[in-house]
Short mmCIF file of C-alpha atoms and ligand atoms in Angstrom, two decimals:
data_model
loop_
_atom_site.label_atom_id
_atom_site.label_comp_id
_atom_site.label_asym_id
_atom_site.label_seq_id
_atom_site.Cartn_x
_atom_site.Cartn_y
_atom_site.Cartn_z
CA MET A 1 -17.40 -8.83 36.39
CA PRO A 2 -16.05 -7.36 33.14
CA THR A 3 -18.36 -5.07 31.19
CA ILE A 4 -18.68 -5.42 27.47
CA LEU A 5 -20.10 -2.75 25.23
CA ILE A 6 -21.78 -4.07 22.10
CA ILE A 7 -22.28 -1.74 19.14
CA GLU A 8 -24.50 -3.21 16.48
CA ASP A 9 -27.18 -1.50 14.44
CA GLU A 10 -29.17 -4.60 13.71
CA ALA A 11 -31.48 -5.08 16.69
CA ARG A 12 -31.79 -8.86 16.54
CA MET A 13 -28.08 -9.39 16.34
CA ARG A 14 -27.45 -6.91 19.14
CA ARG A 15 -29.94 -8.68 21.37
CA LEU A 16 -28.45 -12.08 20.59
CA LEU A 17 -24.95 -10.95 21.51
CA GLU A 18 -26.19 -9.32 24.69
CA LEU A 19 -27.97 -12.47 25.80
CA ASP A 20 -25.09 -14.73 24.98
CA LEU A 21 -22.42 -12.65 26.65
CA ALA A 22 -24.64 -12.17 29.69
CA GLU A 23 -25.02 -15.93 29.86
CA ALA A 24 -21.23 -16.25 29.69
CA GLY A 25 -21.07 -14.13 32.82
CA PHE A 26 -20.35 -10.65 31.49
CA GLU A 27 -22.05 -7.37 32.22
CA THR A 28 -23.27 -5.95 28.95
CA ARG A 29 -24.11 -2.54 27.55
CA ALA A 30 -25.44 -2.07 24.06
CA ALA A 31 -25.66 0.78 21.59
CA PRO A 32 -27.19 0.94 18.10
CA ASP A 33 -24.62 3.41 16.79
CA ALA A 34 -21.18 4.83 17.46
CA GLU A 35 -22.38 8.16 18.78
CA ALA A 36 -24.43 6.57 21.55
CA ALA A 37 -21.55 4.24 22.33
CA LEU A 38 -19.07 7.10 22.74
CA ASP A 39 -21.48 8.79 25.13
CA LEU A 40 -21.64 5.65 27.16
CA LEU A 41 -17.87 5.24 27.13
CA ARG A 42 -17.38 8.70 28.57
CA LYS A 43 -19.71 7.96 31.46
CA GLU A 44 -19.18 4.34 32.33
CA ARG A 45 -16.42 1.88 32.92
CA VAL A 46 -16.19 -0.56 30.03
CA ASP A 47 -13.62 -3.36 29.77
CA LEU A 48 -14.03 -4.30 26.15
CA VAL A 49 -15.91 -3.11 23.09
CA LEU A 50 -17.37 -5.36 20.45
CA THR A 51 -18.35 -3.29 17.44
CA ASP A 52 -19.75 -3.79 14.00
CA LEU A 53 -17.71 -1.97 11.37
CA LYS A 54 -20.64 -0.97 9.20
CA LEU A 55 -22.76 1.39 11.25
CA PRO A 56 -25.18 4.15 10.39
CA GLY A 57 -23.58 7.58 10.82
CA MET A 58 -20.09 7.31 12.24
CA THR A 59 -18.41 4.11 10.99
CA GLY A 60 -16.86 1.48 13.23
CA LEU A 61 -13.42 2.64 12.13
CA GLU A 62 -14.13 6.23 13.10
CA PHE A 63 -15.53 5.00 16.37
CA LEU A 64 -12.33 3.08 17.01
CA GLN A 65 -10.24 6.21 16.59
CA ALA A 66 -12.51 8.25 18.84
CA ALA A 67 -12.60 5.51 21.48
CA LYS A 68 -8.80 5.30 21.52
CA GLN A 69 -8.75 9.02 22.32
CA ILE A 70 -10.92 8.40 25.34
CA ARG A 71 -8.98 5.35 26.54
CA ALA A 72 -5.98 4.23 24.55
CA ALA A 73 -5.76 0.81 26.20
CA LEU A 74 -9.40 -0.15 25.68
CA PRO A 75 -9.56 -3.41 23.72
CA VAL A 76 -11.89 -3.10 20.73
CA VAL A 77 -12.89 -6.20 18.79
CA VAL A 78 -14.48 -5.53 15.42
CA MET A 79 -17.06 -7.63 13.60
CA THR A 80 -17.11 -7.56 9.85
CA ALA A 81 -18.60 -9.44 6.92
CA TYR A 82 -16.53 -11.89 4.93
CA GLY A 83 -16.31 -9.72 1.82
CA THR A 84 -14.86 -6.77 3.69
CA ILE A 85 -11.66 -8.19 5.07
CA GLU A 86 -9.72 -5.08 4.01
CA THR A 87 -11.68 -3.00 6.47
CA ALA A 88 -10.85 -5.50 9.18
CA VAL A 89 -7.18 -5.18 8.36
CA GLU A 90 -7.52 -1.41 8.43
CA ALA A 91 -9.17 -1.67 11.81
CA MET A 92 -6.29 -3.79 13.12
CA LYS A 93 -3.87 -1.14 11.90
CA ALA A 94 -5.91 1.53 13.67
CA GLY A 95 -5.51 -0.38 16.92
CA ALA A 96 -8.34 -2.92 17.04
CA ALA A 97 -7.45 -5.81 19.31
CA ASP A 98 -8.87 -8.45 17.01
CA TYR A 99 -11.59 -9.08 14.49
CA VAL A 100 -14.21 -11.73 13.83
CA LEU A 101 -15.66 -12.45 10.45
CA LYS A 102 -19.43 -12.68 10.01
CA PRO A 103 -21.12 -15.06 10.12
CA PHE A 104 -19.54 -16.26 13.33
CA SER A 105 -20.58 -18.63 16.04
CA LEU A 106 -21.31 -17.35 19.52
CA ALA A 107 -18.60 -19.67 20.82
CA GLU A 108 -16.10 -17.87 18.64
CA ILE A 109 -17.16 -14.50 19.99
CA ARG A 110 -16.83 -15.69 23.57
CA MET A 111 -13.39 -17.07 22.87
CA VAL A 112 -12.14 -13.85 21.33
CA VAL A 113 -13.64 -11.75 24.11
CA GLU A 114 -12.13 -13.89 26.83
CA LYS A 115 -8.75 -13.93 25.15
CA GLU A 116 -8.67 -10.16 24.78
CA LEU A 117 -9.76 -9.59 28.35
CA ASP A 118 -7.05 -11.96 29.54
CA THR A 119 -4.33 -10.29 27.52
CA GLY A 120 -5.49 -6.86 28.63
CA ARG A 121 -5.47 -7.95 32.26
CA LEU A 122 -2.01 -9.45 31.90
CA ARG A 123 -0.70 -6.27 30.40
CA GLU A 124 -2.16 -4.07 33.09
CA GLU A 125 -0.99 -6.31 35.92
CA ASN A 126 2.43 -6.47 34.42
CA CYS A 127 2.79 -2.75 34.11
CA ALA A 128 1.53 -2.23 37.64
CA LEU A 129 3.79 -4.90 39.06
CA ARG A 130 6.85 -3.68 37.33
CA GLU A 131 6.22 -0.11 38.26
CA ALA A 132 5.74 -1.08 41.89
CA LEU A 133 8.92 -3.08 42.04
CA GLY A 134 10.95 -1.15 39.53
CA GLN A 135 11.69 -4.62 38.30
CA ARG A 136 13.84 -5.62 35.40
CA TYR A 137 14.03 -9.12 34.05
CA ASP A 138 17.46 -10.50 33.68
CA TYR A 139 18.59 -13.95 32.55
CA PRO A 140 22.19 -14.88 32.01
CA ASN A 141 21.87 -15.99 28.39
CA VAL A 142 19.27 -13.51 27.18
CA ALA A 143 20.15 -9.99 26.08
CA ALA A 144 17.10 -7.90 26.85
CA ARG A 145 18.03 -4.42 27.95
CA SER A 146 15.57 -2.77 25.57
CA ALA A 147 12.05 -1.87 26.61
CA LYS A 148 10.65 -4.11 23.88
CA MET A 149 12.50 -7.17 25.09
CA GLN A 150 11.71 -6.33 28.72
CA GLU A 151 8.05 -6.42 27.72
CA VAL A 152 8.54 -9.85 26.19
CA LEU A 153 10.25 -11.12 29.34
CA ALA A 154 7.57 -9.64 31.57
CA LEU A 155 4.99 -11.58 29.62
CA VAL A 156 7.11 -14.73 29.79
CA GLU A 157 7.38 -14.39 33.53
CA ARG A 158 3.67 -13.89 33.87
CA VAL A 159 2.52 -16.77 31.67
CA ALA A 160 5.22 -19.33 32.43
CA PRO A 161 3.52 -20.65 35.60
CA THR A 162 0.15 -21.10 33.87
CA THR A 163 -0.79 -23.88 31.47
CA SER A 164 -2.02 -21.47 28.79
CA THR A 165 -1.16 -22.25 25.23
CA ILE A 166 1.22 -19.67 23.82
CA LEU A 167 1.67 -18.47 20.27
CA LEU A 168 5.13 -17.04 19.68
CA GLY A 169 5.36 -14.75 16.70
CA GLY A 170 8.32 -13.07 15.11
CA GLU A 171 10.52 -13.06 12.03
CA SER A 172 13.07 -15.74 11.44
CA GLY A 173 15.98 -15.62 13.90
CA VAL A 174 14.43 -13.29 16.48
CA GLY A 175 14.71 -15.78 19.32
CA LYS A 176 11.50 -17.82 19.29
CA ASP A 177 13.31 -21.01 20.26
CA LEU A 178 15.13 -19.21 23.01
CA ILE A 179 11.93 -17.74 24.46
CA ALA A 180 10.07 -21.06 24.20
CA ARG A 181 12.80 -22.74 26.24
CA LEU A 182 12.79 -19.90 28.71
CA ILE A 183 9.04 -20.28 29.25
CA HIS A 184 9.57 -23.96 29.93
CA GLN A 185 12.42 -23.28 32.35
CA ARG A 186 10.40 -20.70 34.24
CA SER A 187 7.35 -22.98 34.52
CA SER A 188 6.52 -25.59 37.12
CA ARG A 189 7.17 -28.12 34.36
CA ALA A 190 10.85 -27.23 34.20
CA ALA A 191 11.78 -30.68 35.51
CA GLY A 192 9.67 -32.30 32.78
CA PRO A 193 10.63 -32.75 29.15
CA PHE A 194 10.90 -29.96 26.58
CA ILE A 195 10.13 -31.51 23.23
CA LYS A 196 10.44 -29.62 19.98
CA ILE A 197 8.96 -30.49 16.65
CA ASN A 198 9.38 -28.49 13.48
CA SER A 199 6.63 -29.09 10.98
CA THR A 200 8.63 -27.74 8.04
CA ALA A 201 11.51 -30.09 8.67
CA ILE A 202 9.31 -33.19 8.62
CA PRO A 203 7.71 -34.53 5.44
CA GLU A 204 3.97 -33.93 5.51
CA ASN A 205 3.03 -37.58 5.56
CA LEU A 206 5.24 -38.28 8.58
CA LEU A 207 4.14 -35.35 10.70
CA GLU A 208 1.13 -37.07 12.20
CA SER A 209 3.03 -40.17 13.20
CA GLU A 210 5.72 -37.95 14.71
CA LEU A 211 3.16 -36.04 16.72
CA PHE A 212 0.84 -38.81 17.78
CA GLY A 213 2.94 -41.93 17.41
CA TYR A 214 1.78 -45.19 15.84
CA GLU A 215 0.94 -48.76 16.68
CA LYS A 216 2.82 -51.68 15.24
CA GLY A 217 1.47 -52.41 11.76
CA ALA A 218 -0.31 -49.06 11.42
CA PHE A 219 1.27 -48.68 7.99
CA THR A 220 3.94 -50.39 5.91
CA GLY A 221 7.18 -50.02 7.76
CA ALA A 222 5.62 -49.60 11.20
CA ALA A 223 7.45 -52.58 12.61
CA THR A 224 7.09 -51.57 16.25
CA THR A 225 4.88 -49.32 18.31
CA LYS A 226 6.28 -45.84 18.66
CA PRO A 227 5.06 -43.07 20.95
CA GLY A 228 4.76 -39.62 19.42
CA LYS A 229 5.99 -36.25 20.61
CA PHE A 230 2.79 -35.55 22.48
CA GLU A 231 3.36 -38.61 24.64
CA MET A 232 7.02 -37.80 25.07
CA ALA A 233 6.13 -34.31 26.26
CA ASP A 234 3.76 -35.54 28.98
CA LYS A 235 4.19 -33.41 32.13
CA GLY A 236 6.33 -31.08 30.12
CA THR A 237 6.19 -28.68 27.19
CA LEU A 238 5.71 -29.37 23.51
CA PHE A 239 7.15 -26.73 21.22
CA LEU A 240 5.52 -26.81 17.80
CA ASP A 241 7.68 -24.75 15.51
CA GLU A 242 6.41 -23.36 12.17
CA ILE A 243 2.81 -24.05 13.05
CA GLY A 244 1.67 -22.30 9.84
CA ASP A 245 2.99 -25.26 7.87
CA VAL A 246 0.88 -27.92 9.51
CA PRO A 247 -1.31 -29.48 6.80
CA ALA A 248 -5.09 -29.34 7.09
CA PRO A 249 -5.80 -32.92 8.27
CA THR A 250 -3.21 -32.61 11.03
CA GLN A 251 -4.71 -29.27 12.05
CA VAL A 252 -8.00 -31.05 12.80
CA LYS A 253 -6.20 -33.55 15.03
CA LEU A 254 -4.27 -30.82 16.80
CA LEU A 255 -7.49 -29.00 17.52
CA ARG A 256 -8.84 -32.07 19.23
CA VAL A 257 -5.76 -32.54 21.39
CA LEU A 258 -5.92 -28.91 22.40
CA GLN A 259 -9.56 -29.16 23.33
CA GLU A 260 -9.61 -32.54 24.96
CA ARG A 261 -5.98 -33.27 25.75
CA GLU A 262 -6.39 -36.73 24.30
CA PHE A 263 -5.71 -38.60 21.07
CA GLU A 264 -5.03 -42.03 19.65
CA ARG A 265 -1.84 -43.31 18.11
CA LEU A 266 -2.02 -43.92 14.35
CA GLY A 267 -3.62 -47.29 13.82
CA GLY A 268 -4.54 -47.44 17.51
CA THR A 269 -7.86 -47.46 19.30
CA ARG A 270 -6.78 -46.72 22.85
CA THR A 271 -7.32 -43.10 23.83
CA ILE A 272 -4.24 -41.57 25.37
CA LYS A 273 -4.51 -38.66 27.78
CA VAL A 274 -1.62 -36.26 28.17
CA ASP A 275 -0.73 -33.30 30.32
CA VAL A 276 1.18 -31.10 27.91
CA ARG A 277 1.74 -27.37 27.70
CA LEU A 278 1.82 -26.31 24.10
CA ILE A 279 3.92 -23.48 22.73
CA ALA A 280 3.49 -22.84 19.03
CA ALA A 281 5.66 -20.58 16.91
CA THR A 282 5.30 -18.97 13.54
CA ASN A 283 7.56 -16.63 11.67
CA ARG A 284 4.80 -14.96 9.72
CA ASP A 285 1.38 -13.54 10.18
CA LEU A 286 -0.94 -16.46 10.60
CA ARG A 287 -3.79 -14.11 9.82
CA ALA A 288 -2.81 -14.13 6.17
CA ALA A 289 -3.12 -17.92 6.24
CA LEU A 290 -6.50 -17.55 7.92
CA GLU A 291 -7.70 -15.26 5.19
CA GLN A 292 -6.52 -17.62 2.51
CA GLY A 293 -8.21 -20.47 4.27
CA THR A 294 -5.05 -22.52 4.68
CA PHE A 295 -5.13 -22.34 8.45
CA ARG A 296 -8.19 -23.24 10.50
CA GLU A 297 -9.72 -20.36 12.36
CA ASP A 298 -10.81 -22.48 15.32
CA LEU A 299 -7.30 -23.82 15.73
CA TYR A 300 -5.89 -20.33 15.50
CA TYR A 301 -8.02 -19.11 18.37
CA ARG A 302 -7.13 -22.17 20.43
CA LEU A 303 -3.45 -21.52 19.92
CA ASN A 304 -3.52 -17.79 20.23
CA VAL A 305 -4.59 -17.79 23.87
CA VAL A 306 -1.54 -15.78 24.87
CA PRO A 307 0.26 -14.20 21.94
CA ILE A 308 3.87 -13.18 22.50
CA ASP A 309 5.42 -11.26 19.66
CA ILE A 310 9.17 -10.99 19.58
CA PRO A 311 10.34 -7.83 17.83
CA PRO A 312 12.81 -7.94 14.94
CA LEU A 313 16.36 -6.97 15.90
CA ARG A 314 16.18 -3.68 13.96
CA GLU A 315 13.52 -2.59 16.47
CA HIS A 316 15.69 -3.21 19.54
CA LYS A 317 19.17 -2.28 18.48
CA GLU A 318 19.95 -1.22 22.05
CA ASP A 319 20.46 -4.93 22.72
CA ILE A 320 23.19 -5.33 20.12
CA PRO A 321 26.15 -4.56 22.46
CA ASP A 322 24.96 -7.15 24.99
CA LEU A 323 24.30 -9.68 22.27
CA VAL A 324 27.78 -9.14 20.89
CA THR A 325 29.28 -9.68 24.34
CA LEU A 326 27.31 -12.90 24.75
CA PHE A 327 28.31 -14.20 21.34
CA LEU A 328 31.95 -13.20 21.76
CA ALA A 329 32.06 -15.18 24.99
CA ARG A 330 30.27 -18.11 23.38
CA HIS A 331 32.43 -18.30 20.27
CA ALA A 332 35.73 -17.35 21.80
CA GLN A 333 35.09 -20.14 24.30
CA GLN A 334 34.39 -22.55 21.50
CA SER A 335 37.62 -21.70 19.82
CA SER A 336 39.47 -22.08 23.10
CA THR A 337 38.19 -25.63 23.54
CA ASP A 338 38.97 -26.28 19.91
CA LYS A 339 42.47 -24.99 20.25
CA PRO A 340 43.77 -25.19 23.75
CA THR A 341 46.78 -22.93 23.39
CA ARG A 342 45.79 -19.35 22.96
CA THR A 343 48.83 -17.28 22.17
CA VAL A 344 48.97 -14.30 19.92
CA GLY A 345 51.05 -15.03 16.88
CA GLY A 346 52.49 -18.23 18.39
CA GLU A 347 51.69 -20.65 15.60
CA SER A 348 53.98 -23.39 16.84
CA ALA A 349 52.58 -24.06 20.30
CA ALA A 350 49.13 -25.00 19.11
CA ALA A 351 50.46 -26.93 16.19
CA ASP A 352 52.75 -28.92 18.51
CA ARG A 353 50.01 -29.77 20.92
CA THR A 354 47.69 -30.81 18.15
CA ALA A 355 50.40 -32.88 16.56
CA SER A 356 51.30 -34.60 19.82
CA GLY A 357 47.65 -35.50 20.30
CA GLU A 358 47.34 -33.72 23.61
CA SER A 359 44.20 -32.01 22.55
CA ALA A 360 41.16 -34.20 22.88
CA THR A 361 39.28 -32.12 20.40
CA ALA A 362 42.05 -31.76 17.89
CA GLY A 363 39.81 -33.07 15.14
CA ARG A 364 37.71 -29.94 15.32
CA THR A 365 40.51 -27.47 14.85
CA THR A 366 39.86 -27.26 11.14
CA ARG A 367 36.89 -25.00 11.69
CA GLY A 368 39.12 -21.98 11.18
CA GLU A 369 42.09 -22.20 8.89
CA PRO A 370 44.02 -25.36 9.62
CA GLY A 371 47.05 -24.75 11.76
CA ARG A 372 45.98 -21.24 12.75
CA THR A 373 46.23 -20.25 16.36
CA THR A 374 43.41 -18.60 18.20
CA LYS A 375 44.18 -15.50 20.09
CA PRO A 376 42.31 -14.53 23.20
CA LEU A 377 39.46 -12.39 21.92
CA ILE A 378 39.04 -9.68 24.41
CA GLY A 379 36.65 -7.31 22.79
CA ILE A 380 35.30 -5.32 19.97
CA ALA A 381 36.44 -1.94 18.66
CA PRO A 382 33.94 0.92 18.82
CA GLU A 383 33.86 1.29 15.01
CA ALA A 384 33.14 -2.40 14.66
CA LEU A 385 30.27 -2.11 17.09
CA ARG A 386 28.99 0.91 15.23
CA LYS A 387 29.07 -1.07 12.01
CA LEU A 388 26.93 -3.70 13.70
CA THR A 389 24.44 -1.27 15.18
CA ASP A 390 24.06 0.54 11.85
CA PHE A 391 23.07 -2.62 10.04
CA HIS A 392 19.38 -3.45 9.48
CA TRP A 393 19.66 -7.20 10.30
CA PRO A 394 17.18 -8.89 7.99
CA GLY A 395 18.19 -12.24 9.54
CA ASN A 396 17.84 -10.85 13.07
CA VAL A 397 19.77 -12.19 16.07
CA ARG A 398 20.72 -15.42 14.33
CA GLU A 399 22.46 -13.45 11.57
CA LEU A 400 24.28 -11.34 14.15
CA GLU A 401 25.47 -14.47 15.90
CA ASN A 402 26.72 -15.99 12.63
CA ILE A 403 28.61 -12.87 11.73
CA ILE A 404 30.27 -12.68 15.14
CA GLU A 405 31.18 -16.34 14.97
CA ARG A 406 32.78 -15.88 11.58
CA ALA A 407 34.61 -12.77 12.73
CA CYS A 408 35.92 -14.65 15.79
CA ALA A 409 37.30 -17.38 13.58
CA LEU A 410 39.02 -15.04 11.17
CA ALA A 411 40.07 -11.94 13.11
CA PRO A 412 43.86 -11.62 13.26
CA GLY A 413 44.06 -9.59 16.46
CA PRO A 414 42.64 -9.87 19.97
CA VAL A 415 40.03 -7.21 19.28
CA LEU A 416 37.39 -7.40 16.56
CA GLU A 417 37.91 -4.51 14.18
CA ALA A 418 35.43 -3.08 11.69
CA ALA A 419 37.37 -4.76 8.90
CA ASP A 420 36.85 -8.18 10.50
CA ILE A 421 33.12 -7.85 10.21
CA HIS A 422 31.66 -8.90 6.92
CA LEU A 423 28.03 -8.08 6.51
CA ASP A 424 27.00 -10.26 3.65
CA SER A 425 23.40 -9.27 3.20
CA VAL A 426 22.69 -6.60 0.68
CA ARG A 427 21.75 -3.31 2.23
CA PRO A 428 18.69 -1.73 0.75
CA LYS A 429 19.71 1.20 -1.45
CA ALA A 430 19.39 4.64 0.00
CA HIS A 431 15.92 5.94 -0.62
CA ASP A 432 15.75 7.27 -4.11
CA ALA A 433 12.47 9.00 -4.74
CA GLU A 434 13.10 8.94 -8.49
CA ALA A 435 13.83 5.27 -8.90
CA PRO A 436 10.87 3.18 -10.04
CA LEU A 437 9.50 0.92 -7.33
CA LEU A 438 8.63 -1.94 -9.64
CA PRO A 439 10.46 -3.40 -12.63
CA GLU A 440 9.51 -1.78 -15.99
CA GLY A 441 5.97 -2.49 -17.06
CA LYS A 442 5.08 -4.86 -14.23
CA THR A 443 2.29 -4.68 -11.74
CA LEU A 444 2.92 -5.77 -8.19
CA ASP A 445 0.92 -8.96 -8.81
CA GLN A 446 2.90 -9.83 -11.92
CA TRP A 447 6.15 -9.22 -10.12
CA GLU A 448 5.06 -11.39 -7.23
CA ASP A 449 4.15 -14.17 -9.69
CA ASP A 450 7.61 -13.89 -11.27
CA ILE A 451 9.31 -14.19 -7.91
CA ILE A 452 7.24 -17.20 -7.00
CA ARG A 453 7.99 -18.90 -10.32
CA GLU A 454 11.69 -18.16 -9.85
CA ALA A 455 11.71 -19.61 -6.35
CA TYR A 456 9.92 -22.71 -7.59
CA ARG A 457 12.50 -23.07 -10.36
CA ARG A 458 15.47 -22.59 -8.04
CA ALA A 459 14.04 -25.15 -5.66
CA ASN A 460 13.70 -27.59 -8.57
CA GLY A 461 10.01 -27.87 -7.90
CA ASN A 462 10.47 -28.76 -4.23
CA LYS A 463 7.64 -26.88 -2.56
CA SER A 464 9.00 -26.93 0.96
CA GLN A 465 12.27 -25.49 -0.23
CA ALA A 466 10.56 -22.90 -2.42
CA ALA A 467 8.40 -21.90 0.54
CA ARG A 468 11.49 -21.44 2.68
CA LEU A 469 13.14 -19.29 0.01
CA LEU A 470 10.09 -17.07 0.03
CA GLY A 471 9.49 -17.04 3.77
CA LEU A 472 6.04 -18.51 3.20
CA SER A 473 4.32 -21.52 4.70
CA ARG A 474 3.94 -24.50 2.40
CA ASN A 475 0.21 -23.92 2.44
CA ALA A 476 0.52 -20.26 1.53
CA LEU A 477 2.88 -21.14 -1.30
CA ARG A 478 0.53 -23.84 -2.56
CA TYR A 479 -2.25 -21.26 -2.67
CA ARG A 480 -0.13 -18.86 -4.68
CA LEU A 481 1.14 -21.56 -7.01
CA GLU A 482 -2.39 -22.58 -7.76
CA LYS A 483 -3.23 -18.97 -8.49
CA ILE A 484 -0.56 -18.85 -11.19
CA GLY A 485 -1.58 -22.19 -12.60
CA ILE A 486 0.92 -24.59 -11.03
CA PRO A 487 -1.35 -27.20 -9.53
CA ASP A 488 -0.74 -29.07 -6.31
CA ASP A 489 0.59 -32.54 -6.90
CA PRO A 490 -1.50 -35.31 -5.41
CA VAL A 491 0.01 -36.76 -2.25
N1 ATP B 501 17.66 -11.82 23.18
C1 ATP B 501 18.58 -12.74 22.92
N2 ATP B 501 19.64 -12.89 23.75
C2 ATP B 501 20.58 -13.80 23.49
N3 ATP B 501 20.58 -14.64 22.46
C3 ATP B 501 19.56 -14.55 21.60
C4 ATP B 501 18.51 -13.60 21.78
N4 ATP B 501 17.63 -13.75 20.77
C5 ATP B 501 18.11 -14.74 20.01
N5 ATP B 501 19.26 -15.24 20.49
C6 ATP B 501 20.10 -16.30 19.88
O1 ATP B 501 20.02 -16.16 18.48
C7 ATP B 501 19.95 -17.42 17.85
C8 ATP B 501 18.69 -17.53 17.04
O2 ATP B 501 17.57 -17.55 17.90
P1 ATP B 501 16.38 -18.62 17.78
O3 ATP B 501 16.85 -19.89 17.20
O4 ATP B 501 15.69 -18.68 19.09
O5 ATP B 501 15.46 -17.85 16.72
P2 ATP B 501 14.08 -18.29 16.05
O6 ATP B 501 13.18 -17.12 16.15
O7 ATP B 501 13.62 -19.57 16.64
O8 ATP B 501 14.48 -18.50 14.54
P3 ATP B 501 13.70 -19.32 13.37
O9 ATP B 501 12.49 -18.53 13.01
O10 ATP B 501 14.70 -19.33 12.27
O11 ATP B 501 13.40 -20.66 13.93
C9 ATP B 501 20.07 -18.45 18.96
O12 ATP B 501 21.41 -18.84 19.12
C10 ATP B 501 19.59 -17.69 20.18
O13 ATP B 501 20.13 -18.22 21.35
MG1 MG B 502 13.26 -21.41 15.71
#
């Protein structure tokens, strides 16, 4: 039975938490201040700490640091009042596992505690397992030599067989789609459907009917009954991409499906039960959306049962050579099916075959320069690889793939040279301690407002597009637009 240490100076609250967690089946220990708690930690085995941040004497934050010295892997969940969110963020930076905002419900506390214990257990088991077997995870189409990616794959392997909901996090282009599919393939549902839905790509008013389907006549234009993605994904996996963009009313419905695994079609009365494993993905910190109130906290905790964070490419550059090899094979192959004759410098052969109609895919040869012949791409020069590994990859693996594809199409020789590689993103300037950080006379807030206005202008007032330009969810953008006096248009 896991033991939970509760640190709370207010006696009534402390007692309440003790009783509730005991009822939920945990062993509990309690301390009125950090000093007593540290004493206890040194003597006893504790699996998780739940601590108030505002304590008499040593603060919760100081406690956190001291506790991490005693046991670095100990999960510490902090409790803090609504007005003091900055301290919660600070606590997360100092290594807190999660935070809950006061006032909270006991159900919320239980959920967070159980989630953290689960993740902790997974991590420990994984480490132990891998050490015992000296195991490395290896899939043919995934480059994951680095320790960071190995950790991701270990987690994938561990959670794939379960039905737990998974929240995939990571910047744009890091491989969230790839990992979602991998989880499906490695699960017992692999033979079932893998259905993907991207909430940013679908107009807000259509999202619900896409997810839940509709009955004939549910709204104008609903000429027939149509099942939604949830029904289509029965016995399989539903991948909900860009979850941060799901509008509030749909969030409520999602919460219900997650809790009860049932829903009704739009305009329908029959309750439909489904057996679906949900994987959600987001390319930003959903916590920011939580703080701004654009994403429901209860839904967040339901989704975040097993978080898997995929690191940005700049944090696992060791994988670049393998990625390049994969992409070279992928794109050289594509060009070879495009252009069946692969001779160096032999323009005529390919042109002849195309002209005589022998090539079934002749229509696609215009992807490169028309009439050009592809040469067998056999590799990449060391300087070219160095150029790739030196880059900071703001667009992550997707950007790397695009650049390799372009280089494959345009390189004159059989080996990619540094000159064939065109890195189009602007490199950040070398650190110049003298240069001003912000434009003349602006505060950070003013500058942010300018950028938001500019994005809104460039997107011609289209909020989804503006949000994409800014890497924000539609909801987060709406919040910021309102702040600078651009109101939300009525739907
Ligand atoms: N570790 C990897 N090994 C091999 N290919 C990878 C790896 N990571 C990403 N890719 C490839 O990079 C491309 C982009 O990845 P993917 O579409 O999964 O990213 P994403 O995180 O879903 O992006 P977005 O946030 O834009 O939706 C895909 O072609 C994918 O197969
Ligand atoms: Mg994606």
